[in-house]
Amino acid sequence: VRGKLKLLVGDVITREELTKSLSFLAATDNYEKIDYTIKEGVITLEVIEKTQQSQIRLGAHYDDLYQSAVLATYDHKRLLINNDELSIDLILGDRIRFNINYFVDNGFYTSYGLKTRYNHFRTNTPFSVENNPSVNQIDLDYTDFTTEIFVQSTFSRKFAVGAGVEFKNLQILT
């Protein structure tokens, strides 16, 4: 909680800064109730965590490149530890793709995560060459598989600064 509030024990803040910090805490959507009292300059928080840890959302998609698809998103908070979140986006249809994100959000303290995504499509793009009228399209086969591992920390209590490593396998064939 202190990490999301971006406060350390002994910090002196204004009421406006406290309101902003509490907004950050509420934005995590992890709590049913957040109450606070200020007595003799000491802030006391009472928080009640939500019991719902996971959620599934479904949708439909269509566009000219990816065509039709069913979208499924699965989110799970507190999967392995209290402040982690797993999100899986799966797009099933004419062009299969997915995104998997695992993030441990420690707020003010060092956070870390893992992202993996896969994207594949084939398309025929109209194309013309002045000297060769027999070429009228390009058949494109595109595959992107990317995995990232990263860490991030808050700098000056305002900016997220991070570093990571990325593996990318990109294949583009015509």
mmCIF file with all atom_site columns, C-alpha atoms in Angstrom:
data_model
loop_
_atom_site.group_PDB
_atom_site.id
_atom_site.type_symbol
_atom_site.label_atom_id
_atom_site.label_alt_id
_atom_site.label_comp_id
_atom_site.label_asym_id
_atom_site.label_entity_id
_atom_site.label_seq_id
_atom_site.pdbx_PDB_ins_code
_atom_site.Cartn_x
_atom_site.Cartn_y
_atom_site.Cartn_z
_atom_site.occupancy
_atom_site.B_iso_or_equiv
_atom_site.pdbx_formal_charge
_atom_site.auth_seq_id
_atom_site.auth_comp_id
_atom_site.auth_asym_id
_atom_site.auth_atom_id
_atom_site.pdbx_PDB_model_num
ATOM 1   C CA . VAL A 1 1   ? 0.000   0.000   0.000   1.00 0.00 ? 1   VAL A CA 1
ATOM 2   C CA . ARG A 1 2   ? 2.810   2.421   0.880   1.00 0.00 ? 2   ARG A CA 1
ATOM 3   C CA . GLY A 1 3   ? 4.479   1.692   -2.451  1.00 0.00 ? 3   GLY A CA 1
ATOM 4   C CA . LYS A 1 4   ? 1.344   2.610   -4.402  1.00 0.00 ? 4   LYS A CA 1
ATOM 5   C CA . LEU A 1 5   ? 0.810   5.692   -2.240  1.00 0.00 ? 5   LEU A CA 1
ATOM 6   C CA . LYS A 1 6   ? 4.424   6.647   -3.020  1.00 0.00 ? 6   LYS A CA 1
ATOM 7   C CA . LEU A 1 7   ? 4.983   7.453   0.642   1.00 0.00 ? 7   LEU A CA 1
ATOM 8   C CA . LEU A 1 8   ? 7.684   6.522   3.089   1.00 0.00 ? 8   LEU A CA 1
ATOM 9   C CA . VAL A 1 9   ? 7.291   6.435   6.861   1.00 0.00 ? 9   VAL A CA 1
ATOM 10  C CA . GLY A 1 10  ? 7.928   9.941   8.156   1.00 0.00 ? 10  GLY A CA 1
ATOM 11  C CA . ASP A 1 11  ? 7.021   11.765  4.912   1.00 0.00 ? 11  ASP A CA 1
ATOM 12  C CA . VAL A 1 12  ? 5.291   15.108  5.258   1.00 0.00 ? 12  VAL A CA 1
ATOM 13  C CA . ILE A 1 13  ? 2.649   15.752  2.573   1.00 0.00 ? 13  ILE A CA 1
ATOM 14  C CA . THR A 1 14  ? -0.169  18.162  1.842   1.00 0.00 ? 14  THR A CA 1
ATOM 15  C CA . ARG A 1 15  ? -3.821  17.153  1.710   1.00 0.00 ? 15  ARG A CA 1
ATOM 16  C CA . GLU A 1 16  ? -3.722  17.557  -2.104  1.00 0.00 ? 16  GLU A CA 1
ATOM 17  C CA . GLU A 1 17  ? -0.743  15.179  -2.314  1.00 0.00 ? 17  GLU A CA 1
ATOM 18  C CA . LEU A 1 18  ? -2.580  12.704  -0.077  1.00 0.00 ? 18  LEU A CA 1
ATOM 19  C CA . THR A 1 19  ? -5.663  12.882  -2.299  1.00 0.00 ? 19  THR A CA 1
ATOM 20  C CA . LYS A 1 20  ? -3.525  12.237  -5.379  1.00 0.00 ? 20  LYS A CA 1
ATOM 21  C CA . SER A 1 21  ? -1.770  9.302   -3.685  1.00 0.00 ? 21  SER A CA 1
ATOM 22  C CA . LEU A 1 22  ? -5.093  7.786   -2.639  1.00 0.00 ? 22  LEU A CA 1
ATOM 23  C CA . SER A 1 23  ? -6.284  8.119   -6.249  1.00 0.00 ? 23  SER A CA 1
ATOM 24  C CA . PHE A 1 24  ? -3.277  6.028   -7.345  1.00 0.00 ? 24  PHE A CA 1
ATOM 25  C CA . LEU A 1 25  ? -4.208  3.403   -4.764  1.00 0.00 ? 25  LEU A CA 1
ATOM 26  C CA . ALA A 1 26  ? -7.866  3.371   -5.849  1.00 0.00 ? 26  ALA A CA 1
ATOM 27  C CA . ALA A 1 27  ? -6.824  3.085   -9.521  1.00 0.00 ? 27  ALA A CA 1
ATOM 28  C CA . THR A 1 28  ? -5.342  -0.364  -8.837  1.00 0.00 ? 28  THR A CA 1
ATOM 29  C CA . ASP A 1 29  ? -8.948  -1.594  -8.464  1.00 0.00 ? 29  ASP A CA 1
ATOM 30  C CA . ASN A 1 30  ? -7.767  -3.952  -5.717  1.00 0.00 ? 30  ASN A CA 1
ATOM 31  C CA . TYR A 1 31  ? -9.880  -2.513  -2.908  1.00 0.00 ? 31  TYR A CA 1
ATOM 32  C CA . GLU A 1 32  ? -13.567 -2.446  -2.071  1.00 0.00 ? 32  GLU A CA 1
ATOM 33  C CA . LYS A 1 33  ? -13.032 0.234   0.546   1.00 0.00 ? 33  LYS A CA 1
ATOM 34  C CA . ILE A 1 34  ? -10.301 2.765   1.285   1.00 0.00 ? 34  ILE A CA 1
ATOM 35  C CA . ASP A 1 35  ? -10.813 4.936   4.378   1.00 0.00 ? 35  ASP A CA 1
ATOM 36  C CA . TYR A 1 36  ? -8.323  7.154   6.133   1.00 0.00 ? 36  TYR A CA 1
ATOM 37  C CA . THR A 1 37  ? -8.141  9.287   9.227   1.00 0.00 ? 37  THR A CA 1
ATOM 38  C CA . ILE A 1 38  ? -5.652  11.966  10.182  1.00 0.00 ? 38  ILE A CA 1
ATOM 39  C CA . LYS A 1 39  ? -5.042  12.366  13.882  1.00 0.00 ? 39  LYS A CA 1
ATOM 40  C CA . GLU A 1 40  ? -2.183  14.431  15.320  1.00 0.00 ? 40  GLU A CA 1
ATOM 41  C CA . GLY A 1 41  ? -0.487  14.490  11.901  1.00 0.00 ? 41  GLY A CA 1
ATOM 42  C CA . VAL A 1 42  ? -0.537  10.698  11.482  1.00 0.00 ? 42  VAL A CA 1
ATOM 43  C CA . ILE A 1 43  ? -2.453  9.113   8.601   1.00 0.00 ? 43  ILE A CA 1
ATOM 44  C CA . THR A 1 44  ? -4.191  5.829   9.386   1.00 0.00 ? 44  THR A CA 1
ATOM 45  C CA . LEU A 1 45  ? -5.547  3.804   6.478   1.00 0.00 ? 45  LEU A CA 1
ATOM 46  C CA . GLU A 1 46  ? -8.227  1.138   6.554   1.00 0.00 ? 46  GLU A CA 1
ATOM 47  C CA . VAL A 1 47  ? -8.433  -0.865  3.332   1.00 0.00 ? 47  VAL A CA 1
ATOM 48  C CA . ILE A 1 48  ? -10.583 -3.838  2.429   1.00 0.00 ? 48  ILE A CA 1
ATOM 49  C CA . GLU A 1 49  ? -9.277  -5.862  -0.496  1.00 0.00 ? 49  GLU A CA 1
ATOM 50  C CA . LYS A 1 50  ? -11.638 -7.119  -3.179  1.00 0.00 ? 50  LYS A CA 1
ATOM 51  C CA . THR A 1 51  ? -12.244 -10.836 -3.017  1.00 0.00 ? 51  THR A CA 1
ATOM 52  C CA . GLN A 1 52  ? -12.608 -11.129 -6.803  1.00 0.00 ? 52  GLN A CA 1
ATOM 53  C CA . GLN A 1 53  ? -9.191  -12.021 -8.162  1.00 0.00 ? 53  GLN A CA 1
ATOM 54  C CA . SER A 1 54  ? -9.935  -13.010 -11.738 1.00 0.00 ? 54  SER A CA 1
ATOM 55  C CA . GLN A 1 55  ? -12.105 -11.930 -14.607 1.00 0.00 ? 55  GLN A CA 1
ATOM 56  C CA . ILE A 1 56  ? -12.846 -13.061 -18.160 1.00 0.00 ? 56  ILE A CA 1
ATOM 57  C CA . ARG A 1 57  ? -14.017 -10.734 -20.916 1.00 0.00 ? 57  ARG A CA 1
ATOM 58  C CA . LEU A 1 58  ? -15.168 -11.739 -24.399 1.00 0.00 ? 58  LEU A CA 1
ATOM 59  C CA . GLY A 1 59  ? -15.630 -9.722  -27.562 1.00 0.00 ? 59  GLY A CA 1
ATOM 60  C CA . ALA A 1 60  ? -15.716 -9.848  -31.342 1.00 0.00 ? 60  ALA A CA 1
ATOM 61  C CA . HIS A 1 61  ? -13.446 -8.169  -33.863 1.00 0.00 ? 61  HIS A CA 1
ATOM 62  C CA . TYR A 1 62  ? -13.317 -7.570  -37.604 1.00 0.00 ? 62  TYR A CA 1
ATOM 63  C CA . ASP A 1 63  ? -11.014 -5.576  -39.859 1.00 0.00 ? 63  ASP A CA 1
ATOM 64  C CA . ASP A 1 64  ? -9.575  -5.989  -43.361 1.00 0.00 ? 64  ASP A CA 1
ATOM 65  C CA . LEU A 1 65  ? -6.133  -7.174  -42.224 1.00 0.00 ? 65  LEU A CA 1
ATOM 66  C CA . TYR A 1 66  ? -6.919  -9.542  -39.347 1.00 0.00 ? 66  TYR A CA 1
ATOM 67  C CA . GLN A 1 67  ? -10.464 -10.330 -40.515 1.00 0.00 ? 67  GLN A CA 1
ATOM 68  C CA . SER A 1 68  ? -12.879 -11.890 -38.010 1.00 0.00 ? 68  SER A CA 1
ATOM 69  C CA . ALA A 1 69  ? -11.927 -13.037 -34.526 1.00 0.00 ? 69  ALA A CA 1
ATOM 70  C CA . VAL A 1 70  ? -13.232 -13.796 -31.068 1.00 0.00 ? 70  VAL A CA 1
ATOM 71  C CA . LEU A 1 71  ? -11.372 -11.871 -28.365 1.00 0.00 ? 71  LEU A CA 1
ATOM 72  C CA . ALA A 1 72  ? -10.878 -13.400 -24.930 1.00 0.00 ? 72  ALA A CA 1
ATOM 73  C CA . THR A 1 73  ? -9.114  -11.672 -22.047 1.00 0.00 ? 73  THR A CA 1
ATOM 74  C CA . TYR A 1 74  ? -8.305  -13.327 -18.751 1.00 0.00 ? 74  TYR A CA 1
ATOM 75  C CA . ASP A 1 75  ? -7.008  -11.181 -15.880 1.00 0.00 ? 75  ASP A CA 1
ATOM 76  C CA . HIS A 1 76  ? -5.874  -12.595 -12.543 1.00 0.00 ? 76  HIS A CA 1
ATOM 77  C CA . LYS A 1 77  ? -4.637  -10.491 -9.637  1.00 0.00 ? 77  LYS A CA 1
ATOM 78  C CA . ARG A 1 78  ? -2.646  -11.885 -6.718  1.00 0.00 ? 78  ARG A CA 1
ATOM 79  C CA . LEU A 1 79  ? -1.785  -15.054 -8.638  1.00 0.00 ? 79  LEU A CA 1
ATOM 80  C CA . LEU A 1 80  ? 1.576   -15.793 -6.980  1.00 0.00 ? 80  LEU A CA 1
ATOM 81  C CA . ILE A 1 81  ? 2.048   -12.826 -4.630  1.00 0.00 ? 81  ILE A CA 1
ATOM 82  C CA . ASN A 1 82  ? -0.126  -9.989  -3.330  1.00 0.00 ? 82  ASN A CA 1
ATOM 83  C CA . ASN A 1 83  ? 0.703   -7.317  -5.892  1.00 0.00 ? 83  ASN A CA 1
ATOM 84  C CA . ASP A 1 84  ? 1.053   -9.236  -9.144  1.00 0.00 ? 84  ASP A CA 1
ATOM 85  C CA . GLU A 1 85  ? -1.233  -9.390  -12.139 1.00 0.00 ? 85  GLU A CA 1
ATOM 86  C CA . LEU A 1 86  ? -1.442  -11.829 -15.036 1.00 0.00 ? 86  LEU A CA 1
ATOM 87  C CA . SER A 1 87  ? -3.246  -10.775 -18.201 1.00 0.00 ? 87  SER A CA 1
ATOM 88  C CA . ILE A 1 88  ? -3.785  -13.044 -21.192 1.00 0.00 ? 88  ILE A CA 1
ATOM 89  C CA . ASP A 1 89  ? -5.313  -11.731 -24.419 1.00 0.00 ? 89  ASP A CA 1
ATOM 90  C CA . LEU A 1 90  ? -6.168  -14.452 -26.902 1.00 0.00 ? 90  LEU A CA 1
ATOM 91  C CA . ILE A 1 91  ? -7.493  -13.621 -30.349 1.00 0.00 ? 91  ILE A CA 1
ATOM 92  C CA . LEU A 1 92  ? -8.904  -16.651 -32.157 1.00 0.00 ? 92  LEU A CA 1
ATOM 93  C CA . GLY A 1 93  ? -10.098 -16.436 -35.724 1.00 0.00 ? 93  GLY A CA 1
ATOM 94  C CA . ASP A 1 94  ? -8.711  -16.021 -39.214 1.00 0.00 ? 94  ASP A CA 1
ATOM 95  C CA . ARG A 1 95  ? -5.437  -14.665 -37.775 1.00 0.00 ? 95  ARG A CA 1
ATOM 96  C CA . ILE A 1 96  ? -4.428  -16.088 -34.391 1.00 0.00 ? 96  ILE A CA 1
ATOM 97  C CA . ARG A 1 97  ? -2.476  -13.872 -31.992 1.00 0.00 ? 97  ARG A CA 1
ATOM 98  C CA . PHE A 1 98  ? -1.929  -13.473 -28.274 1.00 0.00 ? 98  PHE A CA 1
ATOM 99  C CA . ASN A 1 99  ? -0.441  -11.232 -25.590 1.00 0.00 ? 99  ASN A CA 1
ATOM 100 C CA . ILE A 1 100 ? 0.622   -12.468 -22.154 1.00 0.00 ? 100 ILE A CA 1
ATOM 101 C CA . ASN A 1 101 ? 1.672   -9.975  -19.471 1.00 0.00 ? 101 ASN A CA 1
ATOM 102 C CA . TYR A 1 102 ? 2.818   -10.748 -15.948 1.00 0.00 ? 102 TYR A CA 1
ATOM 103 C CA . PHE A 1 103 ? 3.633   -7.717  -13.821 1.00 0.00 ? 103 PHE A CA 1
ATOM 104 C CA . VAL A 1 104 ? 4.549   -7.312  -10.162 1.00 0.00 ? 104 VAL A CA 1
ATOM 105 C CA . ASP A 1 105 ? 3.614   -3.730  -9.293  1.00 0.00 ? 105 ASP A CA 1
ATOM 106 C CA . ASN A 1 106 ? 5.463   -2.539  -6.208  1.00 0.00 ? 106 ASN A CA 1
ATOM 107 C CA . GLY A 1 107 ? 4.585   1.099   -6.797  1.00 0.00 ? 107 GLY A CA 1
ATOM 108 C CA . PHE A 1 108 ? 7.318   3.244   -5.275  1.00 0.00 ? 108 PHE A CA 1
ATOM 109 C CA . TYR A 1 109 ? 9.635   0.236   -4.970  1.00 0.00 ? 109 TYR A CA 1
ATOM 110 C CA . THR A 1 110 ? 11.201  -1.813  -7.790  1.00 0.00 ? 110 THR A CA 1
ATOM 111 C CA . SER A 1 111 ? 8.630   -3.553  -9.992  1.00 0.00 ? 111 SER A CA 1
ATOM 112 C CA . TYR A 1 112 ? 9.253   -6.222  -12.608 1.00 0.00 ? 112 TYR A CA 1
ATOM 113 C CA . GLY A 1 113 ? 7.482   -8.127  -15.327 1.00 0.00 ? 113 GLY A CA 1
ATOM 114 C CA . LEU A 1 114 ? 7.409   -10.406 -18.322 1.00 0.00 ? 114 LEU A CA 1
ATOM 115 C CA . LYS A 1 115 ? 5.610   -9.859  -21.639 1.00 0.00 ? 115 LYS A CA 1
ATOM 116 C CA . THR A 1 116 ? 5.170   -12.302 -24.501 1.00 0.00 ? 116 THR A CA 1
ATOM 117 C CA . ARG A 1 117 ? 3.270   -11.709 -27.713 1.00 0.00 ? 117 ARG A CA 1
ATOM 118 C CA . TYR A 1 118 ? 2.657   -13.523 -30.975 1.00 0.00 ? 118 TYR A CA 1
ATOM 119 C CA . ASN A 1 119 ? 1.231   -12.011 -34.130 1.00 0.00 ? 119 ASN A CA 1
ATOM 120 C CA . HIS A 1 120 ? 0.817   -13.655 -37.539 1.00 0.00 ? 120 HIS A CA 1
ATOM 121 C CA . PHE A 1 121 ? -0.984  -12.765 -40.747 1.00 0.00 ? 121 PHE A CA 1
ATOM 122 C CA . ARG A 1 122 ? -0.863  -13.285 -44.492 1.00 0.00 ? 122 ARG A CA 1
ATOM 123 C CA . THR A 1 123 ? -2.093  -10.682 -46.928 1.00 0.00 ? 123 THR A CA 1
ATOM 124 C CA . ASN A 1 124 ? -2.023  -9.781  -50.589 1.00 0.00 ? 124 ASN A CA 1
ATOM 125 C CA . THR A 1 125 ? -1.122  -6.129  -51.094 1.00 0.00 ? 125 THR A CA 1
ATOM 126 C CA . PRO A 1 126 ? -1.803  -4.416  -54.444 1.00 0.00 ? 126 PRO A CA 1
ATOM 127 C CA . PHE A 1 127 ? 1.460   -3.351  -56.055 1.00 0.00 ? 127 PHE A CA 1
ATOM 128 C CA . SER A 1 128 ? 2.517   -2.032  -59.431 1.00 0.00 ? 128 SER A CA 1
ATOM 129 C CA . VAL A 1 129 ? 5.861   -1.762  -61.155 1.00 0.00 ? 129 VAL A CA 1
ATOM 130 C CA . GLU A 1 130 ? 6.131   0.574   -64.110 1.00 0.00 ? 130 GLU A CA 1
ATOM 131 C CA . ASN A 1 131 ? 8.531   -1.655  -66.054 1.00 0.00 ? 131 ASN A CA 1
ATOM 132 C CA . ASN A 1 132 ? 6.738   -4.926  -65.211 1.00 0.00 ? 132 ASN A CA 1
ATOM 133 C CA . PRO A 1 133 ? 2.934   -4.813  -65.471 1.00 0.00 ? 133 PRO A CA 1
ATOM 134 C CA . SER A 1 134 ? 2.679   -8.559  -64.752 1.00 0.00 ? 134 SER A CA 1
ATOM 135 C CA . VAL A 1 135 ? 3.477   -7.876  -61.076 1.00 0.00 ? 135 VAL A CA 1
ATOM 136 C CA . ASN A 1 136 ? 0.237   -6.612  -59.538 1.00 0.00 ? 136 ASN A CA 1
ATOM 137 C CA . GLN A 1 137 ? 0.429   -7.719  -55.902 1.00 0.00 ? 137 GLN A CA 1
ATOM 138 C CA . ILE A 1 138 ? 2.800   -8.752  -53.132 1.00 0.00 ? 138 ILE A CA 1
ATOM 139 C CA . ASP A 1 139 ? 1.994   -11.785 -51.008 1.00 0.00 ? 139 ASP A CA 1
ATOM 140 C CA . LEU A 1 140 ? 3.152   -11.008 -47.475 1.00 0.00 ? 140 LEU A CA 1
ATOM 141 C CA . ASP A 1 141 ? 3.596   -13.567 -44.688 1.00 0.00 ? 141 ASP A CA 1
ATOM 142 C CA . TYR A 1 142 ? 4.339   -11.817 -41.377 1.00 0.00 ? 142 TYR A CA 1
ATOM 143 C CA . THR A 1 143 ? 5.194   -13.504 -38.056 1.00 0.00 ? 143 THR A CA 1
ATOM 144 C CA . ASP A 1 144 ? 6.327   -11.733 -34.875 1.00 0.00 ? 144 ASP A CA 1
ATOM 145 C CA . PHE A 1 145 ? 7.137   -13.535 -31.639 1.00 0.00 ? 145 PHE A CA 1
ATOM 146 C CA . THR A 1 146 ? 8.501   -11.262 -28.899 1.00 0.00 ? 146 THR A CA 1
ATOM 147 C CA . THR A 1 147 ? 9.354   -11.812 -25.231 1.00 0.00 ? 147 THR A CA 1
ATOM 148 C CA . GLU A 1 148 ? 10.484  -9.087  -22.829 1.00 0.00 ? 148 GLU A CA 1
ATOM 149 C CA . ILE A 1 149 ? 11.766  -9.223  -19.258 1.00 0.00 ? 149 ILE A CA 1
ATOM 150 C CA . PHE A 1 150 ? 12.031  -5.903  -17.456 1.00 0.00 ? 150 PHE A CA 1
ATOM 151 C CA . VAL A 1 151 ? 12.404  -4.073  -14.158 1.00 0.00 ? 151 VAL A CA 1
ATOM 152 C CA . GLN A 1 152 ? 11.243  -0.580  -13.356 1.00 0.00 ? 152 GLN A CA 1
ATOM 153 C CA . SER A 1 153 ? 11.404  1.811   -10.475 1.00 0.00 ? 153 SER A CA 1
ATOM 154 C CA . THR A 1 154 ? 9.964   5.187   -9.668  1.00 0.00 ? 154 THR A CA 1
ATOM 155 C CA . PHE A 1 155 ? 12.373  8.090   -9.926  1.00 0.00 ? 155 PHE A CA 1
ATOM 156 C CA . SER A 1 156 ? 11.649  11.272  -8.001  1.00 0.00 ? 156 SER A CA 1
ATOM 157 C CA . ARG A 1 157 ? 8.264   9.779   -7.125  1.00 0.00 ? 157 ARG A CA 1
ATOM 158 C CA . LYS A 1 158 ? 6.998   10.885  -10.531 1.00 0.00 ? 158 LYS A CA 1
ATOM 159 C CA . PHE A 1 159 ? 8.709   8.997   -13.345 1.00 0.00 ? 159 PHE A CA 1
ATOM 160 C CA . ALA A 1 160 ? 8.939   5.281   -14.056 1.00 0.00 ? 160 ALA A CA 1
ATOM 161 C CA . VAL A 1 161 ? 12.450  4.344   -15.164 1.00 0.00 ? 161 VAL A CA 1
ATOM 162 C CA . GLY A 1 162 ? 13.146  0.853   -16.366 1.00 0.00 ? 162 GLY A CA 1
ATOM 163 C CA . ALA A 1 163 ? 15.434  -1.511  -18.201 1.00 0.00 ? 163 ALA A CA 1
ATOM 164 C CA . GLY A 1 164 ? 14.933  -4.864  -19.781 1.00 0.00 ? 164 GLY A CA 1
ATOM 165 C CA . VAL A 1 165 ? 15.908  -7.503  -22.265 1.00 0.00 ? 165 VAL A CA 1
ATOM 166 C CA . GLU A 1 166 ? 13.909  -8.382  -25.366 1.00 0.00 ? 166 GLU A CA 1
ATOM 167 C CA . PHE A 1 167 ? 14.003  -11.432 -27.609 1.00 0.00 ? 167 PHE A CA 1
ATOM 168 C CA . LYS A 1 168 ? 12.352  -10.919 -30.994 1.00 0.00 ? 168 LYS A CA 1
ATOM 169 C CA . ASN A 1 169 ? 11.846  -13.439 -33.777 1.00 0.00 ? 169 ASN A CA 1
ATOM 170 C CA . LEU A 1 170 ? 10.510  -11.532 -36.760 1.00 0.00 ? 170 LEU A CA 1
ATOM 171 C CA . GLN A 1 171 ? 9.882   -13.257 -40.085 1.00 0.00 ? 171 GLN A CA 1
ATOM 172 C CA . ILE A 1 172 ? 8.614   -11.344 -43.079 1.00 0.00 ? 172 ILE A CA 1
ATOM 173 C CA . LEU A 1 173 ? 8.349   -13.286 -46.321 1.00 0.00 ? 173 LEU A CA 1
ATOM 174 C CA . THR A 1 174 ? 7.148   -12.092 -49.720 1.00 0.00 ? 174 THR A CA 1
#
